[in-house]
Coordinates of C-alpha atoms in Angstrom, one line a residue:
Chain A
X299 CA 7.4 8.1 14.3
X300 CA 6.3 12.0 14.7
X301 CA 3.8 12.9 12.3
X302 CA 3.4 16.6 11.1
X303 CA 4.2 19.1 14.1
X304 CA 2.9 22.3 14.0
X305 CA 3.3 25.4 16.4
X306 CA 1.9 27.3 17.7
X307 CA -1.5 25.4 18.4
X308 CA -3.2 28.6 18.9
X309 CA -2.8 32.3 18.5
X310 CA -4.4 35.9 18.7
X311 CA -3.4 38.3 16.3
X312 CA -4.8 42.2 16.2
X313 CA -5.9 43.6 12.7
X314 CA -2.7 44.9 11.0
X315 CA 0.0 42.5 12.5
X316 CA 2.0 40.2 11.4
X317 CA 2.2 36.7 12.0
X318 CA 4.8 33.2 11.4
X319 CA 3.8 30.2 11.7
X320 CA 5.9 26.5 11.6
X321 CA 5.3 23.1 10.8
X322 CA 8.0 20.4 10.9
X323 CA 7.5 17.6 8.2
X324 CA 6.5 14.1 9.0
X325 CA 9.7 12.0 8.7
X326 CA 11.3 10.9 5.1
X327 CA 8.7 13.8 3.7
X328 CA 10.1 16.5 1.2
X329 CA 7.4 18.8 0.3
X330 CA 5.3 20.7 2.0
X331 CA 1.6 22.1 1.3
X332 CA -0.4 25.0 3.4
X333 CA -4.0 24.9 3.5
X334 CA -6.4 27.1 5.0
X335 CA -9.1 26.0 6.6
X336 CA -12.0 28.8 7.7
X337 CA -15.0 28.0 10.2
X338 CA -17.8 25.5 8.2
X339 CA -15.7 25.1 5.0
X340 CA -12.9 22.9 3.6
X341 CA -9.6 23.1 3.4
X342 CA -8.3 25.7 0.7
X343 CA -5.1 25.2 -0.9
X344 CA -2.3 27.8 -0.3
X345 CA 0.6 27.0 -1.8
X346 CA 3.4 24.2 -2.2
X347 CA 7.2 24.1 -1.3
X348 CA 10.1 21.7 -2.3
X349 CA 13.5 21.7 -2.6
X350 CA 13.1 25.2 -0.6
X351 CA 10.7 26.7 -3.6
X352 CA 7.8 27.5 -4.3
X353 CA 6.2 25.4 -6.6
X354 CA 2.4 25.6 -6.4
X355 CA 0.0 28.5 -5.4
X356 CA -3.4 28.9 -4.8
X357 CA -5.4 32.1 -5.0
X358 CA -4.5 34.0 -2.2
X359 CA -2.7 37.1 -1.5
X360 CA 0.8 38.1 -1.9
X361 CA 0.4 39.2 1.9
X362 CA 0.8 35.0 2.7
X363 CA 4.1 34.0 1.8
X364 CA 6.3 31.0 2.6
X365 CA 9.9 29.4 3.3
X366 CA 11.1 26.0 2.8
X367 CA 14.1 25.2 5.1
X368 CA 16.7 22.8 4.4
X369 CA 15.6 20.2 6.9
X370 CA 12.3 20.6 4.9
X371 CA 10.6 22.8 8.0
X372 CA 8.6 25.5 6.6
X373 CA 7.1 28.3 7.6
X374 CA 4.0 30.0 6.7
X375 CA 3.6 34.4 7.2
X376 CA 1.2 36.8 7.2
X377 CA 1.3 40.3 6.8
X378 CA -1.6 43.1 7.3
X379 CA -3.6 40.5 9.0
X380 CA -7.1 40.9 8.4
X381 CA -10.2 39.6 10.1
X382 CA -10.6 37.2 7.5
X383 CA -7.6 35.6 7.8
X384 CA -9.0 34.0 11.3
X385 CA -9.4 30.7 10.2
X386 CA -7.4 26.6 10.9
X387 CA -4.2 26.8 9.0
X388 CA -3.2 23.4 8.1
X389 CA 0.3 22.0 6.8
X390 CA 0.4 18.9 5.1
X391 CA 3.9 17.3 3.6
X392 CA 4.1 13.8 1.4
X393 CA 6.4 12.3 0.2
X394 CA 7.4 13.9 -2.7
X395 CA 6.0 16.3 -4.8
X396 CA 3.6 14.0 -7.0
X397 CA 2.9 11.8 -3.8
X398 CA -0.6 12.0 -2.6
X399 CA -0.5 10.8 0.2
X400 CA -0.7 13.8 2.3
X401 CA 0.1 13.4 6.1
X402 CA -1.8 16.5 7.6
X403 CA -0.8 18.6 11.2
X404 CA -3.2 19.4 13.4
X405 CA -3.1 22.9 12.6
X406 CA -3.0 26.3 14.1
X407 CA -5.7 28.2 15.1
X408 CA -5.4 32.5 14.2
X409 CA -7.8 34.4 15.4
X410 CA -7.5 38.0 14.3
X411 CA -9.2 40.9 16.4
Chain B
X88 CA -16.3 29.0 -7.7
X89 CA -16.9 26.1 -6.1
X90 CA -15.3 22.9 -7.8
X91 CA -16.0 20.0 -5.3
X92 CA -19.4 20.1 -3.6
X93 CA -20.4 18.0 -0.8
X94 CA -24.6 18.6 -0.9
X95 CA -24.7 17.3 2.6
X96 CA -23.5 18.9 5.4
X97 CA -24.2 15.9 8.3
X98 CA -25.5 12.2 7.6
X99 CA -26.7 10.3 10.7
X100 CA -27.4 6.3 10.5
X101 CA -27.2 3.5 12.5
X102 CA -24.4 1.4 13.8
X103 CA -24.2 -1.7 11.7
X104 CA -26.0 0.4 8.6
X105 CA -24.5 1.8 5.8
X106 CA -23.5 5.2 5.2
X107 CA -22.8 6.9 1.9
X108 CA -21.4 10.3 1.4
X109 CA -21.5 12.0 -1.6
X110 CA -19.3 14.7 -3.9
X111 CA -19.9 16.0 -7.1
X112 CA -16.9 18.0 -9.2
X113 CA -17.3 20.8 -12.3
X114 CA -14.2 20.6 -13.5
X115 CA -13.4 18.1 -15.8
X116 CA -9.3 17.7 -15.5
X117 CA -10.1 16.4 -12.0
X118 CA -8.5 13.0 -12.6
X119 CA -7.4 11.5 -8.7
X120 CA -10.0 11.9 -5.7
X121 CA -9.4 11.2 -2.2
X122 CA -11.9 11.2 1.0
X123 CA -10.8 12.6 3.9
X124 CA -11.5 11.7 8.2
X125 CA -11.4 14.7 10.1
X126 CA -11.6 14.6 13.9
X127 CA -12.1 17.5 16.2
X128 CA -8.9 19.2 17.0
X129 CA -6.9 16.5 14.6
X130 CA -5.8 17.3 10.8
X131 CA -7.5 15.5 8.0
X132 CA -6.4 11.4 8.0
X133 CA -6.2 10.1 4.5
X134 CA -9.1 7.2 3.7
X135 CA -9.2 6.2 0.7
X136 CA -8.5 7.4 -3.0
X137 CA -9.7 6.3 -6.8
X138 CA -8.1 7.5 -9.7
X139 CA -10.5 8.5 -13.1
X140 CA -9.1 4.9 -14.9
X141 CA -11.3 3.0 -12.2
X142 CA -14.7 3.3 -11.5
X143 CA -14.3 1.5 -7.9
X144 CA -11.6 1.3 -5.2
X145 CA -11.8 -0.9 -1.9
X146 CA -10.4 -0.9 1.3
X147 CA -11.8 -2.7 4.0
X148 CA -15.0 -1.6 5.1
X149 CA -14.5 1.8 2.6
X150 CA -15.3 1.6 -1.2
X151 CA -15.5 5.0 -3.1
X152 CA -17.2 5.1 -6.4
X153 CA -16.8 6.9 -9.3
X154 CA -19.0 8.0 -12.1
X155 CA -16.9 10.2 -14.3
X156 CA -20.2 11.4 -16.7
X157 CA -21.9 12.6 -13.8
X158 CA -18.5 13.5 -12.2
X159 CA -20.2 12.0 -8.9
X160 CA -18.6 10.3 -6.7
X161 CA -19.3 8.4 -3.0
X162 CA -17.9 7.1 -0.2
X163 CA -19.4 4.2 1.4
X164 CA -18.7 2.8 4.9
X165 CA -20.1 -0.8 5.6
X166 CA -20.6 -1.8 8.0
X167 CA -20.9 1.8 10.0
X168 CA -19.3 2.2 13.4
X169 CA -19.4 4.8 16.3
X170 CA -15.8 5.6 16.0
X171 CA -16.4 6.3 12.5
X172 CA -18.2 9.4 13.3
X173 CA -16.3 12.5 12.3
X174 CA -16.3 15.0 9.4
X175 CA -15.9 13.6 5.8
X176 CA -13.8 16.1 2.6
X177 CA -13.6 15.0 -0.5
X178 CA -10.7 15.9 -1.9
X179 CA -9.8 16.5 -5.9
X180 CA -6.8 16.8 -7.8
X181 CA -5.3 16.9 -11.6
X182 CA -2.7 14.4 -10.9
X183 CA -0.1 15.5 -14.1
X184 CA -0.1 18.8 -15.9
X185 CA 1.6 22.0 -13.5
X186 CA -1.0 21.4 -11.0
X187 CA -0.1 18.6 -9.2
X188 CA 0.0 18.6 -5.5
X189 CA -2.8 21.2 -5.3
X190 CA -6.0 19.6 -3.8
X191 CA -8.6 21.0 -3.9
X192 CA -11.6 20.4 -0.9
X193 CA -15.3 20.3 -0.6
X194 CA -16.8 21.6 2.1
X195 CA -17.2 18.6 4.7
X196 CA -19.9 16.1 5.5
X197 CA -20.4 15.3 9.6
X198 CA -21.5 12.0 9.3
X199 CA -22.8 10.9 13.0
X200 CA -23.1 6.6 13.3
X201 CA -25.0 6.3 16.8
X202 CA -24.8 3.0 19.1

């Protein structure tokens, strides 16, 4: 049974870009989380996405937005990368939305230059 | 503002020993905590969760505590074992209300169990 798939593994990214990234659900999951993850720190909380919506947000940017798919795949983008933005993104889906019991991807390392 | 704190950024003990990691949380509507194994290039594996109507959850060699007046709470492995070294989040969450689903992470605890 696949877990949480996430692509790419790793990327590099130059100041200003822009940049998608995809994770595929774990199987019989509906909702999806983002988290971002910087170098030394926990995961913070991005935002949350069922039934193709948007239904949680943390305090980031409007520069990170998100999709939800119909097969549940969602993607995660970036505009006007900055150098901050270098950091583990993580995607997480559960069952439902009051589930907790994340299943987490391995992530995808950005590095911006 | 940081709302989950983990003091402790490693722990090392002693295979066989036991090793406690601790959290502390500021805000009060927390009410559903979860710990968190984190592997090098892995995503965080769920351990074991306790919600604020207990004060103890167990699960195998894994009990968490929780002390909701000094909004503390600890993981403790017994006994400890090499495999179990890895980094340790404690994770916190208002399970009703509009935030639901949003968990919120402290900052990690590398807990290191030698042979």
């Amino acid at each position: 049974d696949a877990g949480v798939t996430q692509s790419p593994t790793h990327l590099i990214k130059t100041r200003g870009q822009q940049v998608t990234l995809r994770c595929s659900p774990k199987s019989g999951h509906d909702t999806v989380s983002w988290y971002q993850q910087a170098l030394g720190q926990g995961p913070q909380f991005i935002f949350q996405y069922y039934e193709e919506e948007e239904r949680q947000r943390g305090n980031f940017p409007d520069r990170f937005s998100g999709h939800q798919f119909p097969n549940y795949s969602s993607e995660l983008n970036v505009n006007a990368l900055l150098l901050g933005d270098s950091a583990l993104y993580l995607c997480a889906s559960s069952l439902n939305l009051r589930n907790y019991g994340y299943t987490f991807g391995s992530g995808t390392r950005l590095t911006v230059v | 503002d940081q709302q989950v704190k983990q003091n402790s950024p490693s722990l090392s003990v002693q295979e066989g020993r036991i090793s406690i990691l601790n959290c502390d949380y500021t805000n009060s509507m927390f009410d559903y905590f979860l710990w968190y194994k984190k592997y090098p290039a892995e995503g965080p594996t769920f351990l074991i969760s306790i919600s604020s109507i207990k004060d103890k959850n167990e699960d195998g060699r894994f009990t968490v505590f929780l002390n909701k007046s000094a909004k503390h709470l600890s993981l403790h492995i017994v006994p400890s074992q090499p495999g179990d070294s890895a980094v340790y989040f404690c994770a916190a969450t208002i399970a009703g209300g509009t935030s639901y689903g949003k968990l919120t992470f402290g900052q990690g605890t590398i807990l290191t169990v030698h042979p």
